[in-house]
Coordinates of C-alpha atoms in Angstrom, one line a residue:
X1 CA 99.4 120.5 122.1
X2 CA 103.2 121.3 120.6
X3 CA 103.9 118.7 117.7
X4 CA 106.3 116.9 119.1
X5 CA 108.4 115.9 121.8
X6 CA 111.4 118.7 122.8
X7 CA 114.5 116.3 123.1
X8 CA 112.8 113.2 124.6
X9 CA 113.2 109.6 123.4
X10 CA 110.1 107.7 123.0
X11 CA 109.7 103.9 123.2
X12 CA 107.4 101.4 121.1
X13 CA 107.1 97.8 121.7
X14 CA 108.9 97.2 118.2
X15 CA 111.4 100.0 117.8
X16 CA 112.5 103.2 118.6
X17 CA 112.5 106.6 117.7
X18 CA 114.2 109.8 118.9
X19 CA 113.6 113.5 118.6
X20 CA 117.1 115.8 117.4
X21 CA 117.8 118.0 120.5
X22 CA 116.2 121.5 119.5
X23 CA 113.8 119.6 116.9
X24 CA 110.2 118.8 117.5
X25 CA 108.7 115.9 115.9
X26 CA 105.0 113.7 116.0
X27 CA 104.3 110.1 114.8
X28 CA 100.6 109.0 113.8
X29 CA 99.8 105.7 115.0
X30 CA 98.5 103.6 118.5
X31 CA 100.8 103.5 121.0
X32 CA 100.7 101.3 124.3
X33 CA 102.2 102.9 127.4
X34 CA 102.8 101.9 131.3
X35 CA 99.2 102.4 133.2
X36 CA 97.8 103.0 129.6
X37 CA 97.1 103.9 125.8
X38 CA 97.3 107.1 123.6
X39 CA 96.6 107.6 120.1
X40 CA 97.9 110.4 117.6
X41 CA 95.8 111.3 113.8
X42 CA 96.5 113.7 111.6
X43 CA 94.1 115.7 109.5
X44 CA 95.5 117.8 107.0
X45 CA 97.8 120.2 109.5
X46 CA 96.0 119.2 112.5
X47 CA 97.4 116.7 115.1
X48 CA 94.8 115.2 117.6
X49 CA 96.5 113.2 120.4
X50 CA 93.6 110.8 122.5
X51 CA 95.2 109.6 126.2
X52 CA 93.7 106.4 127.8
X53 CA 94.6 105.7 131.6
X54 CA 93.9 102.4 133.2
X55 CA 92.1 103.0 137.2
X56 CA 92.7 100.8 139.6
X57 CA 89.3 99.4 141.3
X58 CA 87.5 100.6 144.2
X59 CA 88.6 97.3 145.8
X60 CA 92.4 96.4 146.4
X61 CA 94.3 93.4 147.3
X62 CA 97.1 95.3 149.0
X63 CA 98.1 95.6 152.4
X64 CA 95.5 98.2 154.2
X65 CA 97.5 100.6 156.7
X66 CA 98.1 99.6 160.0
X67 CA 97.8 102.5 162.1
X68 CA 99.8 103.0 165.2
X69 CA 97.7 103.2 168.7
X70 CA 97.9 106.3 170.6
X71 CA 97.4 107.5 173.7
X72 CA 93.5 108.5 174.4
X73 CA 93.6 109.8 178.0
X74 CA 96.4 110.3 180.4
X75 CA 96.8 111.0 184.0
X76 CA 98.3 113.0 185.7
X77 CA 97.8 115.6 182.6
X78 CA 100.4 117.3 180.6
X79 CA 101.8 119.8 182.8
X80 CA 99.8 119.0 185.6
X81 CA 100.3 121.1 188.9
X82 CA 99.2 120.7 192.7
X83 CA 98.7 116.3 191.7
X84 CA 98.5 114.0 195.0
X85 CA 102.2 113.1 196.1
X86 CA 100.1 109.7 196.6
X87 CA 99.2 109.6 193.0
X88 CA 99.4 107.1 190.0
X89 CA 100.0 107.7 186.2
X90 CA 97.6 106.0 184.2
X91 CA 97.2 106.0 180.5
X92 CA 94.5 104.6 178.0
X93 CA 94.9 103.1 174.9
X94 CA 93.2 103.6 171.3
X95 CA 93.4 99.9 170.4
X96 CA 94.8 96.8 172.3
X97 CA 98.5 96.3 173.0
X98 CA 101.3 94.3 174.6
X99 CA 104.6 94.8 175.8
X100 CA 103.2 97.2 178.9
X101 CA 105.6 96.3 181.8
X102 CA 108.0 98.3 184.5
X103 CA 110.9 99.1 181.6
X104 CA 108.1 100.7 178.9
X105 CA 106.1 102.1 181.1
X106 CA 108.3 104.5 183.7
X107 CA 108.3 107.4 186.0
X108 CA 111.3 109.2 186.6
X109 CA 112.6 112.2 188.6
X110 CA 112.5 115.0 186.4
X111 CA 115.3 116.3 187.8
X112 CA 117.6 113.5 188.3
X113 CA 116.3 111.3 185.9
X114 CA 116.4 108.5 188.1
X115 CA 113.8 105.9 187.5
X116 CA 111.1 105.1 190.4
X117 CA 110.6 101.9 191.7
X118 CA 106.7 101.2 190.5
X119 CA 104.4 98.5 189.8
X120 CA 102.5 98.7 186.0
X121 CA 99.5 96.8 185.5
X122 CA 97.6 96.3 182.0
X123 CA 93.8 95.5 181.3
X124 CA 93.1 94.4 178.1
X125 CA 89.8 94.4 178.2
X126 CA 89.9 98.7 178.7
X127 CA 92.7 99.5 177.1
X128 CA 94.0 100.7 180.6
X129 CA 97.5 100.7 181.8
X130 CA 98.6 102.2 185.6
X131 CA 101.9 102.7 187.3
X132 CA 101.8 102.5 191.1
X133 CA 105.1 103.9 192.5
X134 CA 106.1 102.2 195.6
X135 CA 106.3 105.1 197.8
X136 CA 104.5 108.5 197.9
X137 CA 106.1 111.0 195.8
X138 CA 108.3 114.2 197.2
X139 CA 106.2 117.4 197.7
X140 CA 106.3 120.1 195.4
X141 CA 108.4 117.6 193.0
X142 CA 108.9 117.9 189.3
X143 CA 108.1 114.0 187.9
X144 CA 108.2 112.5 183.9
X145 CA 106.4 109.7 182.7
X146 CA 107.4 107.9 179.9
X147 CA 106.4 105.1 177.8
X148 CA 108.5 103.5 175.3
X149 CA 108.2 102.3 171.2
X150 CA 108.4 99.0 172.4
X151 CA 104.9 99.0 173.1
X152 CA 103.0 97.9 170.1
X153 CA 99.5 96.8 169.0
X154 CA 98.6 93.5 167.4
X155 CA 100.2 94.0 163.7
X156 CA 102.9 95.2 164.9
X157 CA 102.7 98.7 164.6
X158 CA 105.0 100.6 167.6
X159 CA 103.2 103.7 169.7
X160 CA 105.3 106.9 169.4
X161 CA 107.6 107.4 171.9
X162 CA 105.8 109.6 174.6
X163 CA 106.9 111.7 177.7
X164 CA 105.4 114.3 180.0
X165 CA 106.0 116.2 183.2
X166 CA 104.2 117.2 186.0
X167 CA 104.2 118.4 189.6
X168 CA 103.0 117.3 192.9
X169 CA 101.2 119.5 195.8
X170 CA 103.1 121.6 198.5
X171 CA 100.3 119.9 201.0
X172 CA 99.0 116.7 201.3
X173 CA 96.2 116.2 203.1
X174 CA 95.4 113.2 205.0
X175 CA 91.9 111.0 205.3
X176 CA 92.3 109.1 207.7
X177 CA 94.7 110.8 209.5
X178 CA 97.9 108.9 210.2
X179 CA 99.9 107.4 212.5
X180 CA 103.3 110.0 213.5
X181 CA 105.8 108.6 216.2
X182 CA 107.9 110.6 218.8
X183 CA 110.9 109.2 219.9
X184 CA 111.7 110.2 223.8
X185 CA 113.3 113.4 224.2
X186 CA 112.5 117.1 223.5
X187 CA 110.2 118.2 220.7
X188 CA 108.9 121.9 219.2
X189 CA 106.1 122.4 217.3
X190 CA 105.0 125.4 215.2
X191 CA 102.4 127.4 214.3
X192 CA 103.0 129.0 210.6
X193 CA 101.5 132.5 209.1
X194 CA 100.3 131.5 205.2
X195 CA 104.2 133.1 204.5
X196 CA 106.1 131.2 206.9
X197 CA 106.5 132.9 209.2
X198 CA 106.8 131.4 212.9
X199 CA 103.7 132.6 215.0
X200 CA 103.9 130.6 218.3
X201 CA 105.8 127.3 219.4
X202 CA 105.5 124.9 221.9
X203 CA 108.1 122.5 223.3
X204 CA 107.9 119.5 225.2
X205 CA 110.2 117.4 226.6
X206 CA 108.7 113.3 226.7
X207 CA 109.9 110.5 229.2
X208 CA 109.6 107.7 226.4
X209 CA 108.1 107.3 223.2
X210 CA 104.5 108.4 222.0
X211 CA 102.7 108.8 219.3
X212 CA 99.6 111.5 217.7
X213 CA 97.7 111.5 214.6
X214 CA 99.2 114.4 211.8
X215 CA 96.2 115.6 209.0
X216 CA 98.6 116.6 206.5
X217 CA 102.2 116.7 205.4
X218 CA 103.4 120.1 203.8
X219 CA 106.3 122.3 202.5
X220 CA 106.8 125.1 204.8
X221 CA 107.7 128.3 203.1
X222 CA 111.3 129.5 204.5
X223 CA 111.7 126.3 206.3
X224 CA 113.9 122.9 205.4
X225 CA 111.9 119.6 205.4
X226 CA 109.0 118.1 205.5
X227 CA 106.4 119.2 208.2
X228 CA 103.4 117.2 209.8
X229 CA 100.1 119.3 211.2
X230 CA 99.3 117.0 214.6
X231 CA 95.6 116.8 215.5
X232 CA 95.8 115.3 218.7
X233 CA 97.8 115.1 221.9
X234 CA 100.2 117.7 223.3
X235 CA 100.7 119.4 219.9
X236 CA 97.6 119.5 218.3
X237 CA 97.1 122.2 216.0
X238 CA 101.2 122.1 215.3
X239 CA 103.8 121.6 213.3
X240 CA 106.8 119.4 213.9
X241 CA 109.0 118.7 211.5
X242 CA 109.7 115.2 210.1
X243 CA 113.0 113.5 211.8
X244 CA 114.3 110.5 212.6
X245 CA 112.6 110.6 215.4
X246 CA 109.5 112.0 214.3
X247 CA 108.4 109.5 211.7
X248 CA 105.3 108.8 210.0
X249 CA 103.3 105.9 209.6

Protein backbone atom coordinates (compact mmCIF):
# COMPACT_ATOMS: atom_id res chain seq x y z
CA UNK A 1 0.00 0.00 0.00
CA UNK A 2 1.43 3.59 -1.55
CA UNK A 3 -0.17 6.52 0.59
CA UNK A 4 -2.08 7.87 -1.72
CA UNK A 5 -3.70 8.02 -5.03
CA UNK A 6 -1.05 8.97 -8.14
CA UNK A 7 -3.12 11.68 -10.08
CA UNK A 8 -6.60 10.28 -9.54
CA UNK A 9 -9.80 12.10 -8.39
CA UNK A 10 -11.72 10.45 -5.75
CA UNK A 11 -15.45 10.98 -5.02
CA UNK A 12 -17.45 11.15 -1.65
CA UNK A 13 -21.08 11.45 -1.30
CA UNK A 14 -20.60 15.08 0.16
CA UNK A 15 -17.60 16.52 -1.55
CA UNK A 16 -14.64 16.10 -3.32
CA UNK A 17 -11.08 15.85 -3.23
CA UNK A 18 -8.20 15.64 -5.72
CA UNK A 19 -4.65 14.47 -5.67
CA UNK A 20 -1.86 17.32 -7.44
CA UNK A 21 -0.51 15.37 -10.53
CA UNK A 22 3.02 13.93 -9.27
CA UNK A 23 1.70 14.19 -5.46
CA UNK A 24 0.47 11.32 -3.50
CA UNK A 25 -2.07 11.89 -0.84
CA UNK A 26 -4.43 9.64 1.86
CA UNK A 27 -7.65 10.71 3.77
CA UNK A 28 -8.70 8.74 7.12
CA UNK A 29 -12.31 8.25 7.25
CA UNK A 30 -15.34 5.58 5.89
CA UNK A 31 -15.99 5.76 2.51
CA UNK A 32 -18.92 4.18 0.41
CA UNK A 33 -18.10 3.03 -3.04
CA UNK A 34 -20.06 1.31 -6.16
CA UNK A 35 -20.40 -2.69 -5.31
CA UNK A 36 -18.99 -1.72 -1.78
CA UNK A 37 -17.19 -0.06 1.39
CA UNK A 38 -13.52 0.75 2.33
CA UNK A 39 -12.09 2.22 5.30
CA UNK A 40 -8.66 4.09 5.91
CA UNK A 41 -6.89 4.67 9.88
CA UNK A 42 -3.97 5.94 10.76
CA UNK A 43 -1.61 4.98 13.48
CA UNK A 44 1.21 7.08 14.11
CA UNK A 45 3.00 6.69 10.35
CA UNK A 46 1.01 3.71 9.49
CA UNK A 47 -1.95 3.77 7.08
CA UNK A 48 -4.26 0.62 7.16
CA UNK A 49 -6.77 0.62 4.33
CA UNK A 50 -9.97 -2.23 5.01
CA UNK A 51 -11.93 -3.04 1.44
CA UNK A 52 -15.62 -4.41 1.75
CA UNK A 53 -17.22 -5.95 -1.52
CA UNK A 54 -20.89 -6.66 -1.77
CA UNK A 55 -21.54 -10.67 -3.63
CA UNK A 56 -24.21 -11.11 -5.47
CA UNK A 57 -26.28 -14.43 -4.24
CA UNK A 58 -26.10 -17.86 -5.41
CA UNK A 59 -29.67 -17.24 -6.81
CA UNK A 60 -30.31 -14.53 -9.59
CA UNK A 61 -33.35 -12.92 -11.07
CA UNK A 62 -31.70 -12.37 -14.46
CA UNK A 63 -32.29 -13.79 -17.68
CA UNK A 64 -30.52 -17.45 -17.67
CA UNK A 65 -28.76 -18.07 -21.23
CA UNK A 66 -30.52 -19.46 -23.85
CA UNK A 67 -28.36 -21.61 -25.61
CA UNK A 68 -28.54 -22.18 -29.28
CA UNK A 69 -29.43 -26.03 -30.56
CA UNK A 70 -26.95 -27.72 -32.57
CA UNK A 71 -26.75 -30.38 -34.70
CA UNK A 72 -26.27 -33.98 -32.81
CA UNK A 73 -25.97 -36.36 -35.72
CA UNK A 74 -25.99 -35.85 -39.46
CA UNK A 75 -26.23 -38.02 -42.42
CA UNK A 76 -24.60 -38.37 -45.02
CA UNK A 77 -21.32 -37.46 -42.82
CA UNK A 78 -19.01 -34.68 -43.32
CA UNK A 79 -17.06 -35.56 -46.19
CA UNK A 80 -18.72 -38.68 -46.86
CA UNK A 81 -17.58 -40.83 -49.91
CA UNK A 82 -19.12 -43.83 -51.94
CA UNK A 83 -23.12 -42.54 -50.20
CA UNK A 84 -26.15 -44.19 -52.13
CA UNK A 85 -27.06 -41.89 -55.22
CA UNK A 86 -30.63 -43.05 -53.70
CA UNK A 87 -29.78 -41.43 -50.43
CA UNK A 88 -31.40 -38.85 -47.99
CA UNK A 89 -29.72 -36.16 -45.68
CA UNK A 90 -30.96 -36.31 -42.38
CA UNK A 91 -30.03 -34.37 -39.34
CA UNK A 92 -30.90 -34.47 -35.47
CA UNK A 93 -31.44 -31.89 -33.25
CA UNK A 94 -30.15 -31.05 -29.60
CA UNK A 95 -33.46 -29.50 -28.48
CA UNK A 96 -36.83 -28.87 -30.31
CA UNK A 97 -37.20 -26.42 -33.18
CA UNK A 98 -39.26 -24.76 -35.90
CA UNK A 99 -38.88 -23.25 -39.04
CA UNK A 100 -37.57 -26.72 -40.80
CA UNK A 101 -38.96 -26.50 -44.33
CA UNK A 102 -37.62 -26.88 -48.26
CA UNK A 103 -35.85 -23.08 -48.11
CA UNK A 104 -33.80 -23.91 -44.60
CA UNK A 105 -33.27 -27.14 -45.07
CA UNK A 106 -31.48 -27.69 -48.79
CA UNK A 107 -29.32 -29.70 -50.94
CA UNK A 108 -27.50 -28.25 -53.62
CA UNK A 109 -25.05 -29.29 -56.39
CA UNK A 110 -21.75 -28.67 -55.19
CA UNK A 111 -20.65 -27.79 -58.25
CA UNK A 112 -23.28 -25.68 -59.71
CA UNK A 113 -24.85 -24.64 -56.73
CA UNK A 114 -28.17 -25.28 -57.96
CA UNK A 115 -30.67 -26.25 -55.42
CA UNK A 116 -32.50 -29.81 -55.64
CA UNK A 117 -35.92 -30.22 -55.77
CA UNK A 118 -36.60 -32.23 -52.24
CA UNK A 119 -39.18 -32.89 -49.82
CA UNK A 120 -38.05 -32.01 -45.75
CA UNK A 121 -40.07 -33.52 -43.11
CA UNK A 122 -39.68 -32.63 -39.27
CA UNK A 123 -40.59 -34.87 -36.13
CA UNK A 124 -40.78 -33.15 -33.09
CA UNK A 125 -41.14 -35.68 -30.95
CA UNK A 126 -37.11 -36.91 -32.15
CA UNK A 127 -35.71 -34.05 -32.90
CA UNK A 128 -35.37 -35.47 -36.52
CA UNK A 129 -35.46 -33.64 -39.69
CA UNK A 130 -34.96 -35.54 -43.46
CA UNK A 131 -34.64 -34.23 -46.97
CA UNK A 132 -35.88 -36.62 -49.61
CA UNK A 133 -34.66 -35.33 -53.08
CA UNK A 134 -37.04 -36.12 -55.77
CA UNK A 135 -34.85 -37.99 -57.97
CA UNK A 136 -31.75 -40.20 -57.41
CA UNK A 137 -28.70 -38.31 -57.20
CA UNK A 138 -25.83 -38.28 -60.26
CA UNK A 139 -23.08 -40.94 -59.75
CA UNK A 140 -19.80 -40.15 -58.50
CA UNK A 141 -21.37 -36.42 -57.73
CA UNK A 142 -20.13 -33.88 -55.36
CA UNK A 143 -23.52 -32.62 -53.22
CA UNK A 144 -23.87 -29.78 -50.11
CA UNK A 145 -26.34 -29.70 -47.63
CA UNK A 146 -27.21 -26.78 -45.89
CA UNK A 147 -29.42 -25.56 -43.32
CA UNK A 148 -30.13 -22.08 -42.61
CA UNK A 149 -30.21 -19.50 -39.17
CA UNK A 150 -33.62 -19.26 -39.71
CA UNK A 151 -34.14 -22.33 -37.89
CA UNK A 152 -34.50 -21.61 -34.22
CA UNK A 153 -35.56 -23.25 -30.98
CA UNK A 154 -38.32 -22.22 -28.70
CA UNK A 155 -36.75 -18.82 -27.04
CA UNK A 156 -35.65 -17.84 -30.00
CA UNK A 157 -32.26 -18.60 -30.10
CA UNK A 158 -31.08 -19.17 -34.16
CA UNK A 159 -28.84 -22.56 -34.98
CA UNK A 160 -25.48 -21.60 -36.66
CA UNK A 161 -25.49 -21.61 -40.08
CA UNK A 162 -24.30 -25.07 -41.23
CA UNK A 163 -22.99 -26.76 -44.57
CA UNK A 164 -21.26 -29.81 -45.66
CA UNK A 165 -20.29 -31.78 -48.70
CA UNK A 166 -20.24 -35.13 -49.73
CA UNK A 167 -20.00 -37.66 -52.54
CA UNK A 168 -22.10 -40.36 -54.03
CA UNK A 169 -20.92 -44.01 -55.38
CA UNK A 170 -19.49 -44.76 -58.91
CA UNK A 171 -22.03 -47.99 -58.65
CA UNK A 172 -25.28 -48.41 -57.46
CA UNK A 173 -26.50 -51.49 -56.86
CA UNK A 174 -29.94 -52.56 -57.38
CA UNK A 175 -32.41 -54.78 -54.93
CA UNK A 176 -34.82 -55.55 -56.65
CA UNK A 177 -33.54 -55.29 -59.86
CA UNK A 178 -35.26 -52.85 -62.18
CA UNK A 179 -37.12 -52.40 -64.93
CA UNK A 180 -34.67 -51.11 -68.33
CA UNK A 181 -36.55 -50.56 -71.71
CA UNK A 182 -35.24 -51.14 -75.35
CA UNK A 183 -36.57 -49.20 -77.88
CA UNK A 184 -36.59 -51.29 -81.50
CA UNK A 185 -33.55 -51.03 -83.31
CA UNK A 186 -29.83 -52.12 -82.78
CA UNK A 187 -28.23 -52.35 -79.41
CA UNK A 188 -24.35 -53.30 -77.98
CA UNK A 189 -23.56 -54.35 -74.83
CA UNK A 190 -20.27 -54.56 -73.03
CA UNK A 191 -18.27 -56.46 -70.93
CA UNK A 192 -15.69 -54.14 -68.89
CA UNK A 193 -12.08 -55.10 -67.37
CA UNK A 194 -12.04 -53.38 -63.56
CA UNK A 195 -10.01 -50.36 -65.84
CA UNK A 196 -12.35 -50.04 -68.57
CA UNK A 197 -11.28 -51.53 -70.76
CA UNK A 198 -13.67 -53.22 -73.46
CA UNK A 199 -13.44 -57.13 -73.17
CA UNK A 200 -16.16 -58.58 -75.42
CA UNK A 201 -19.48 -57.00 -76.96
CA UNK A 202 -22.55 -58.27 -78.23
CA UNK A 203 -24.93 -56.55 -80.64
CA UNK A 204 -28.40 -57.19 -81.35
CA UNK A 205 -30.58 -55.85 -83.69
CA UNK A 206 -34.70 -56.00 -82.08
CA UNK A 207 -37.95 -55.98 -84.32
CA UNK A 208 -39.92 -53.88 -81.58
CA UNK A 209 -39.51 -52.85 -78.20
CA UNK A 210 -38.44 -55.12 -75.13
CA UNK A 211 -37.44 -54.88 -72.04
CA UNK A 212 -34.70 -56.86 -69.23
CA UNK A 213 -34.04 -56.38 -65.69
CA UNK A 214 -30.33 -54.20 -65.00
CA UNK A 215 -28.66 -55.00 -61.16
CA UNK A 216 -26.82 -51.91 -61.10
CA UNK A 217 -26.19 -48.50 -62.68
CA UNK A 218 -22.37 -47.51 -62.78
CA UNK A 219 -19.68 -44.97 -64.04
CA UNK A 220 -17.53 -46.73 -66.58
CA UNK A 221 -13.92 -45.76 -66.32
CA UNK A 222 -12.86 -44.21 -69.90
CA UNK A 223 -16.41 -44.28 -71.11
CA UNK A 224 -19.24 -41.26 -71.31
CA UNK A 225 -22.55 -41.97 -69.55
CA UNK A 226 -24.29 -43.86 -67.39
CA UNK A 227 -24.18 -47.73 -67.87
CA UNK A 228 -26.76 -50.46 -66.71
CA UNK A 229 -25.44 -54.30 -65.93
CA UNK A 230 -28.60 -56.48 -67.56
CA UNK A 231 -29.30 -59.76 -65.80
CA UNK A 232 -31.63 -61.26 -67.99
CA UNK A 233 -32.53 -61.68 -71.70
CA UNK A 234 -30.23 -61.30 -74.65
CA UNK A 235 -27.66 -59.27 -72.69
CA UNK A 236 -27.37 -60.63 -69.53
CA UNK A 237 -24.17 -60.22 -67.98
CA UNK A 238 -23.78 -56.72 -70.08
CA UNK A 239 -23.41 -53.42 -70.21
CA UNK A 240 -25.46 -51.00 -72.35
CA UNK A 241 -25.36 -47.67 -71.89
CA UNK A 242 -28.21 -45.47 -70.78
CA UNK A 243 -30.05 -43.66 -73.95
CA UNK A 244 -33.07 -42.44 -74.91
CA UNK A 245 -33.91 -45.54 -75.92
CA UNK A 246 -32.48 -47.48 -73.28
CA UNK A 247 -34.30 -46.10 -70.22
CA UNK A 248 -34.67 -47.20 -66.84
CA UNK A 249 -37.58 -47.70 -64.84
Amino acid sequence: WEKGYPTHSYQRTVDQWWASPGHHAIMVGNYNVAGGSWSVSKSGATYSVMVFVKTCSATSTGSVNNPPPTLTSRSPGWGATGVSPATSASVRFSEAVHGVSTSTFVLRDASTGTVLPATVTYDAATYRAVLRPSHWLALGHGYRVSLSSSIRDAGGASLAFTSWTFTTARVQVFSPTRLVSFGAGKHVGYRFGTNGAVLATKSYTLARASSASASRRALVTGHGGTWYLISNGIWAGYWVQASSSVVLH
